[in-house]
Short mmCIF file of C-alpha atoms in Angstrom, two decimals:
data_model
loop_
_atom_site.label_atom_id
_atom_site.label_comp_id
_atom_site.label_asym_id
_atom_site.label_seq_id
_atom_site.Cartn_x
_atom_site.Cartn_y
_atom_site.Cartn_z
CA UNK A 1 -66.96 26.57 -7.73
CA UNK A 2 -63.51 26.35 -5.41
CA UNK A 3 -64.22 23.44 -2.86
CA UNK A 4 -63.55 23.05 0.69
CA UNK A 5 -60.42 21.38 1.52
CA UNK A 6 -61.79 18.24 2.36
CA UNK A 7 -63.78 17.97 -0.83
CA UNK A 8 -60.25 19.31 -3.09
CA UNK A 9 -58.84 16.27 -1.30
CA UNK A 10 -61.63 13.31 -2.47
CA UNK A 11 -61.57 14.64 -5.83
CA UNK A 12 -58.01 15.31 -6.49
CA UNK A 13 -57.37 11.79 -5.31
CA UNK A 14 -60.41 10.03 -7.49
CA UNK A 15 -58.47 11.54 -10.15
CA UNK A 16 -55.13 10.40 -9.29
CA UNK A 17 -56.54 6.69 -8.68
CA UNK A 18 -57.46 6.15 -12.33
CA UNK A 19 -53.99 6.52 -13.50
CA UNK A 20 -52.50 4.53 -10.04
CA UNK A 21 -54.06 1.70 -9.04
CA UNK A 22 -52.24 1.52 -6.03
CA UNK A 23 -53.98 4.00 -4.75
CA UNK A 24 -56.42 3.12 -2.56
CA UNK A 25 -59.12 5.21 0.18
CA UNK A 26 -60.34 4.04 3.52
CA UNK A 27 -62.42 5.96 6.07
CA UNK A 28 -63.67 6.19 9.49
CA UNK A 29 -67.53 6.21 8.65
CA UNK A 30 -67.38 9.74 6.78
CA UNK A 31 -67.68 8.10 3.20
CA UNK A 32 -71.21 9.44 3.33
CA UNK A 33 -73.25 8.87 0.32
CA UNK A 34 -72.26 9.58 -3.13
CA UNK A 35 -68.29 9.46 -1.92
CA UNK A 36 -66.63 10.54 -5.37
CA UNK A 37 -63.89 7.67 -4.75
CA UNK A 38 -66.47 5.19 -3.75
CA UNK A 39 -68.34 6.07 -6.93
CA UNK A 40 -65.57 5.89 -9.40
CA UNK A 41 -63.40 2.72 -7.47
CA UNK A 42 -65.69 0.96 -5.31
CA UNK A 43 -63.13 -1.73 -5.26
CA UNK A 44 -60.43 -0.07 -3.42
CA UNK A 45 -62.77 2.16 -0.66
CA UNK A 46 -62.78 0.87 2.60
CA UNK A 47 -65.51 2.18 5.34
CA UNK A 48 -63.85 1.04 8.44
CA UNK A 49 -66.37 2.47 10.45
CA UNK A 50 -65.68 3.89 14.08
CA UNK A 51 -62.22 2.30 13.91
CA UNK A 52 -59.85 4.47 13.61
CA UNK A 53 -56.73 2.74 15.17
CA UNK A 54 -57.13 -0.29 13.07
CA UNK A 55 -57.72 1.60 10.01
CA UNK A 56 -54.61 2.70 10.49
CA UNK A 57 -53.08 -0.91 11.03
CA UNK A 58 -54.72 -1.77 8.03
CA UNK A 59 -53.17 1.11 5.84
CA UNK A 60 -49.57 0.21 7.25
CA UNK A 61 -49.83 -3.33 6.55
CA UNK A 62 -52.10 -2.40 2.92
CA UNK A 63 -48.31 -0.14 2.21
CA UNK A 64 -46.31 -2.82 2.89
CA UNK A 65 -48.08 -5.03 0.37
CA UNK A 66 -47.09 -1.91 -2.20
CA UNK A 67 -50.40 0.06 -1.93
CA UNK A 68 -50.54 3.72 -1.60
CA UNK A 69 -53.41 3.77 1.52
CA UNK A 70 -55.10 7.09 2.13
CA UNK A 71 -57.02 7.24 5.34
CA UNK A 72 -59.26 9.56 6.74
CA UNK A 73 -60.85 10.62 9.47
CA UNK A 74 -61.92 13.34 12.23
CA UNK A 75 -58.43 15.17 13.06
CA UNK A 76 -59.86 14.27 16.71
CA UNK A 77 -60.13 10.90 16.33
CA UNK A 78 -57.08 10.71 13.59
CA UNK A 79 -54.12 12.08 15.91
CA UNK A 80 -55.82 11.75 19.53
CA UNK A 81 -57.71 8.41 19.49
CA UNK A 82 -55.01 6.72 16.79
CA UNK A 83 -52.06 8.52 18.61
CA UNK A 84 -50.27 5.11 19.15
CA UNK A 85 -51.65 3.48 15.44
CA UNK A 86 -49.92 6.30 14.19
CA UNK A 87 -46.54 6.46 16.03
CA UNK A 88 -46.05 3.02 15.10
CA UNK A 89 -46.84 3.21 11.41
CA UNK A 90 -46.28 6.34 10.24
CA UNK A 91 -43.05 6.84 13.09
CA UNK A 92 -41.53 3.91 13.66
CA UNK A 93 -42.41 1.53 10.68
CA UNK A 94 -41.96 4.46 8.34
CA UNK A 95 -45.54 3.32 6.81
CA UNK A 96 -46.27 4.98 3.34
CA UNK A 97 -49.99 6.13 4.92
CA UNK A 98 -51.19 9.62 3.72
CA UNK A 99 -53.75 10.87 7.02
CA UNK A 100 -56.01 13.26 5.78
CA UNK A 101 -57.81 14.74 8.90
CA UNK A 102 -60.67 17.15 8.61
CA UNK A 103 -62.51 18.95 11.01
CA UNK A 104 -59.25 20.36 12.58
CA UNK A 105 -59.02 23.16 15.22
CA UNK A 106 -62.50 24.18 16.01
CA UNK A 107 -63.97 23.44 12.40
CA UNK A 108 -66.39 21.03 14.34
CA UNK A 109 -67.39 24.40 15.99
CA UNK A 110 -71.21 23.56 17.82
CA UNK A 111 -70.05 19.25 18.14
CA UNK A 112 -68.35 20.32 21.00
CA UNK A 113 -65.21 19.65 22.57
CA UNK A 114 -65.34 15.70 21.36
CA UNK A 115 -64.72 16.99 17.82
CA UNK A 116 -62.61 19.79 18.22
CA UNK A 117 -58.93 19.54 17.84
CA UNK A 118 -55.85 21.71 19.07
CA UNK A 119 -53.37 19.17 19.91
CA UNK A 120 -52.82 17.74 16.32
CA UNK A 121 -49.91 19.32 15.49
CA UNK A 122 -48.21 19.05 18.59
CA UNK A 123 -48.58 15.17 18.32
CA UNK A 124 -47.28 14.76 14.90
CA UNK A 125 -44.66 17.09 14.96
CA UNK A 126 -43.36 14.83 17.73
CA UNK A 127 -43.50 11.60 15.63
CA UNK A 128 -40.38 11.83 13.53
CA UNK A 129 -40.34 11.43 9.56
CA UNK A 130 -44.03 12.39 9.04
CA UNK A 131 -44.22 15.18 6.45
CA UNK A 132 -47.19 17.71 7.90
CA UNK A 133 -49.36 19.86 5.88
CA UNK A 134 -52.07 22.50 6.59
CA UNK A 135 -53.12 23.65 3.36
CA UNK A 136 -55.07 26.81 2.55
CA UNK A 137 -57.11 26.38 -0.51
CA UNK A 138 -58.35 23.80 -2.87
CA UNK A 139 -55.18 24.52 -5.39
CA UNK A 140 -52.79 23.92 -2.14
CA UNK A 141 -54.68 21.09 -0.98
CA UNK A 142 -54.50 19.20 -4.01
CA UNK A 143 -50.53 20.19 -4.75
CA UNK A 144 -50.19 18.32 -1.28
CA UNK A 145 -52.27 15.06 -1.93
CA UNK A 146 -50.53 14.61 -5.43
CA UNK A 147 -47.16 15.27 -3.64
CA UNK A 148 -48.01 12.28 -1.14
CA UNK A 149 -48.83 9.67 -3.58
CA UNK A 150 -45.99 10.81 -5.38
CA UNK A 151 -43.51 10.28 -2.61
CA UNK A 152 -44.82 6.99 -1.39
CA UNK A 153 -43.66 8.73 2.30
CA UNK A 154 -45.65 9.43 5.72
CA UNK A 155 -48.07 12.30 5.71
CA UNK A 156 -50.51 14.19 7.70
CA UNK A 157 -52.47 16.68 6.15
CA UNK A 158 -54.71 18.99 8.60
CA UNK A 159 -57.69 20.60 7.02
CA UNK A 160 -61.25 22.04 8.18
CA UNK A 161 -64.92 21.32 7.34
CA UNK A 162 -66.96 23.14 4.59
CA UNK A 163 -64.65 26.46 4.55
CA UNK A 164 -63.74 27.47 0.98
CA UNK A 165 -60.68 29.26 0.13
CA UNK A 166 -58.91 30.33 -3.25
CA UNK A 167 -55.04 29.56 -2.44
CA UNK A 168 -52.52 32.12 -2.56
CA UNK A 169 -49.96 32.08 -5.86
CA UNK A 170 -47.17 30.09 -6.17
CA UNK A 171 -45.01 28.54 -8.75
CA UNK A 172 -43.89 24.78 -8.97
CA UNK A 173 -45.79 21.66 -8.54
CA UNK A 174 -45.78 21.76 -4.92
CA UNK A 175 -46.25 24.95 -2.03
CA UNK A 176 -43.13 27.02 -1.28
CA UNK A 177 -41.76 26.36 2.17
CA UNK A 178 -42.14 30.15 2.32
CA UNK A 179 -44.89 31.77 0.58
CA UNK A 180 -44.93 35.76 0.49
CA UNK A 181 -48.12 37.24 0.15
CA UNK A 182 -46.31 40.43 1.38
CA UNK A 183 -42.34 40.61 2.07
CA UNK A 184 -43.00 44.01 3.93
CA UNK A 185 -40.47 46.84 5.41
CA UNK A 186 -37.32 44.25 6.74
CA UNK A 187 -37.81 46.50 9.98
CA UNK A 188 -41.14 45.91 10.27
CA UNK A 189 -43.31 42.89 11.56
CA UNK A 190 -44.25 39.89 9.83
CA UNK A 191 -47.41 37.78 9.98
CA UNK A 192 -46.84 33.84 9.64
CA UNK A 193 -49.74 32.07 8.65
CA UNK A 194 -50.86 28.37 9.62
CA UNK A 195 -53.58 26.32 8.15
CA UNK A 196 -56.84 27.64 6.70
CA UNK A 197 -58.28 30.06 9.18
CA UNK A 198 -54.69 31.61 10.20
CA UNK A 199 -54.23 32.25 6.99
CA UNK A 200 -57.84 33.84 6.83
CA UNK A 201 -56.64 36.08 9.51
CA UNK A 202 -53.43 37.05 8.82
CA UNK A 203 -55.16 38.06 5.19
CA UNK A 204 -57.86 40.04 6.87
CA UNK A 205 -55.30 41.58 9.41
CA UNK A 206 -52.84 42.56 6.18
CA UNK A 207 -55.59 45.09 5.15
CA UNK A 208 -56.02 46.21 8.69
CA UNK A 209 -52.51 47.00 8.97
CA UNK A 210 -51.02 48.47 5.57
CA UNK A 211 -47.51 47.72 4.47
CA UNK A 212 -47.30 44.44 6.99
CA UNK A 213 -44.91 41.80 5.68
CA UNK A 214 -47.11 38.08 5.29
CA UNK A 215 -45.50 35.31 4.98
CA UNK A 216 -47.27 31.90 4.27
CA UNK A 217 -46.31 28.35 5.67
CA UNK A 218 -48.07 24.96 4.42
CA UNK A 219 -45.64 22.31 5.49
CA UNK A 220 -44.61 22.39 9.42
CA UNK A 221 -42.82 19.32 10.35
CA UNK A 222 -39.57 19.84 11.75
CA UNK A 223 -37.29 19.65 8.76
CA UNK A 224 -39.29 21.70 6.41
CA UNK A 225 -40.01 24.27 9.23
CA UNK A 226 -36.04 24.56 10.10
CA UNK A 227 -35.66 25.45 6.54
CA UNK A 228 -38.67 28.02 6.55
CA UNK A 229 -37.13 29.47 9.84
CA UNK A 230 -34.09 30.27 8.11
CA UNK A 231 -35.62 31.94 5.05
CA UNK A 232 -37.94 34.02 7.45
CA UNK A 233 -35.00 35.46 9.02
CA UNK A 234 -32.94 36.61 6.37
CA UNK A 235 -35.86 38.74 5.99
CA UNK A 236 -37.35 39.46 9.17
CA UNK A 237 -36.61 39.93 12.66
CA UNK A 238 -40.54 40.06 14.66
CA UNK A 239 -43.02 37.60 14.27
CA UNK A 240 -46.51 36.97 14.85
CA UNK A 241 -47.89 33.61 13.80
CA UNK A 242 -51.30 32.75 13.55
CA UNK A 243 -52.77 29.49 13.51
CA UNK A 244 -55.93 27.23 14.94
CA UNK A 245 -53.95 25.57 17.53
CA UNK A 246 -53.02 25.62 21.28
CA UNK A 247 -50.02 27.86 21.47
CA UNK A 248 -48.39 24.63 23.51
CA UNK A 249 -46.81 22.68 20.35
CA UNK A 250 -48.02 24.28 17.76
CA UNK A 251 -46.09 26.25 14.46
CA UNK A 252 -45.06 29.73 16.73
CA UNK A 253 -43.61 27.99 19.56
CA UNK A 254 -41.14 25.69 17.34
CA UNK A 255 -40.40 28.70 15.29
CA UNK A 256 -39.89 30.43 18.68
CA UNK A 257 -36.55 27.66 19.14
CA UNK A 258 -35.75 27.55 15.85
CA UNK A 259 -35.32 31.41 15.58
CA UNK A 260 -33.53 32.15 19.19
CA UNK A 261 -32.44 35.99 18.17
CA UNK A 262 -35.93 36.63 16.79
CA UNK A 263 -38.93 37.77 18.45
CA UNK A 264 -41.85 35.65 17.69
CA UNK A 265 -45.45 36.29 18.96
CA UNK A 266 -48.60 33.69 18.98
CA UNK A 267 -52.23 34.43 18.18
CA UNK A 268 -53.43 31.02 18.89
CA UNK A 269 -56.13 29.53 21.13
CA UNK A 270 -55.76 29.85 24.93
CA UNK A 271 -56.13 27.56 27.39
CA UNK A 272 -59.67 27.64 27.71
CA UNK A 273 -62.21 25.11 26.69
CA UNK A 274 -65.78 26.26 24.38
CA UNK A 275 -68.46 25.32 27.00
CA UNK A 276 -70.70 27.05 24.39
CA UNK A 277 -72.23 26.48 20.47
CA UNK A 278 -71.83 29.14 17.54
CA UNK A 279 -70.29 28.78 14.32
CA UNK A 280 -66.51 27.94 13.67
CA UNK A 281 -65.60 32.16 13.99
CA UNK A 282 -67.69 32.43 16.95
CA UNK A 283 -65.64 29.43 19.02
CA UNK A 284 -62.72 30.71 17.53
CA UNK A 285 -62.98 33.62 19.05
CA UNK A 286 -64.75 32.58 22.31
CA UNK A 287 -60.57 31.18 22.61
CA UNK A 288 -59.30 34.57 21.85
CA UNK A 289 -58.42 33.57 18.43
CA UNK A 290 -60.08 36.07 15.90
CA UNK A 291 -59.15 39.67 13.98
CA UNK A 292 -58.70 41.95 17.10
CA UNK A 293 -56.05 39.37 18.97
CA UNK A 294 -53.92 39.76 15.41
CA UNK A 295 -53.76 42.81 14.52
CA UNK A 296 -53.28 43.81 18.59
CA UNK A 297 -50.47 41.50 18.08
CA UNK A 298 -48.83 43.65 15.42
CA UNK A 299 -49.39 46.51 17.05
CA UNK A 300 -47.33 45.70 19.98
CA UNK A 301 -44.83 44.01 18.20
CA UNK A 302 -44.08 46.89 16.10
CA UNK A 303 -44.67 49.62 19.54
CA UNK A 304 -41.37 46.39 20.62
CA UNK A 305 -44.10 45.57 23.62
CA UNK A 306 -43.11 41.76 24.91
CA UNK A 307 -46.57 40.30 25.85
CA UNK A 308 -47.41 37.10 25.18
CA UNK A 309 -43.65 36.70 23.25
CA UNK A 310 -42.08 33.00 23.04
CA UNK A 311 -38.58 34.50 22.19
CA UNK A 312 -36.11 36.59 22.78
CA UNK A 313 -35.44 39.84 21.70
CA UNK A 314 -33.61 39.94 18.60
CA UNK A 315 -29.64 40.96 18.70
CA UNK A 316 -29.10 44.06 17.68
#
């Protein structure tokens, strides 16, 4: 059975403990009972309880004495309550600390505005040398988890709740910085998908709108995004990028100044705030965030309408 990301990431780093022993696990009271690490190496799981900036400290100070520290916690309470924790280890002390935060965007979906998250990426990405991931899928999530014990280097990895995906294809040991689903007509418009549920969306918008290019980001810091950016336009020229984030700071906006002669398009979140419950779709699209707003998107990209559009025009 494919498992949710969170659950990809507790196993694939159980198994990746019994042949490190550097690696160790610490959480924010979400352990919960029967945690697979906590089962197989009770001696290196940590419950730090409703502590999230000093489990943090801890982890920095835990990598300095060689350790390879994987925290978790709420993405709420991960990049908005440990926001200064985490620009001092992961930024400025360079701290080997992998962040794994679930529950991101609106994955928390009827907990309210306390556990929903849209400002995650626009935090990190503004902490330089932090390597950021949103994986789709249990095979992605667990590329990314073995590639940040391998590296030893600052990481935040963005997932959701219980969602299950099967990843799209790739070759390697690690994601692509580009992945293409679909490369598309050059002329035509290309979908950019973020994290689990843009990706959802951009997959259900591809059948929606035959023949629609799809192009598939998983790490969006700024160095492996300037990269992606280039590849995307030796291909492309229009844009619309989906993800489960405020458009403020998120993926489409820094692709937006990274790709100045391109046209580039968000279907994000607005600026509204869920003052009801429902499922994780349902608040999704209470924030104008669901199937219609993409493939509305493509259409007036391709009918060259400007609405909504972070960039220029592209050179002719």
């Amino acid at each position: 059975m494919t498992l949710s990301g969170r659950d990809a990431y507790r196993d694939e780093l159980t198994r990746l403990a019994a042949d490190d022993t550097a690696i160790l696990c610490l959480e924010a009271d979400l352990g919960g009972k029967g945690h697979p690490f906590q089962t197989a190496h009770p001696d290196r799981f940590f419950n730090l309880g409703i502590a999230e900036g000093a489990m943090v400290d801890m982890a920095a100070g835990l990598a300095a004495g060689g350790y390879k520290p994987f925290v978790s916690t709420f993405a709420p309470f991960a990049a908005l309550r440990a926001a200064e924790s985490l620009k001092l280890a992961l930024g400025y002390l360079s701290a080997g600390v992998t962040v794994v935060a679930p529950y991101a965007g609106v994955s928390g979906a009827w907990f309210g505005t306390t556990h929903h998250c849209l400002e995650d990426l626009a935090i990190l990405r503004s902490v330089p040398g932090v390597t950021i991931a949103a994986p789709y899928g249990e095979a992605e999530m667990r590329a990314v988890v073995r590639d940040a014990a391998r590296s030893g280097t600052p990481h935040y990895i963005r997932t959701g709740r219980n969602a299950r995906y099967e990843s799209l294809d790739w070759s390697g040991e690690r994601p692509p910085l580009v992945n293409w689903e679909h490369r598309g007509d050059p002329a035509d418009v290309c979908l950019v998908s973020v994290g689990e549920e843009g990706t959802r969306l951009a997959l259900a918008a591809r059948q929606d709108t035959p023949g629609t290019a799809h192009a598939h980001l998983t790490y969006l810091d700024h160095p492996h995004l300037t990269e992606a950016a280039a590849e995307l336009s030796r291909h492309h020229r229009k844009f619309v990028v989906v993800e489960e984030h405020r458009a403020q700071g998120g993926a489409a906006e820094a692709l937006a100044l990274l790709l100045p002669h391109c046209e580039v398009t968000p279907v994000s979140a607005d600026q509204s705030w869920p003052a009801q419950g429902g499922d994780h779709e349902e608040v999704m699209a209470a924030l104008g965030l669901d199937l219609p707003a993409v493939v509305a998107a493509v259409h007036r990209a391709r009918a060259g309408g400007r609405p909504q559009a972070l960039s220029r025009a592209c050179a002719r």
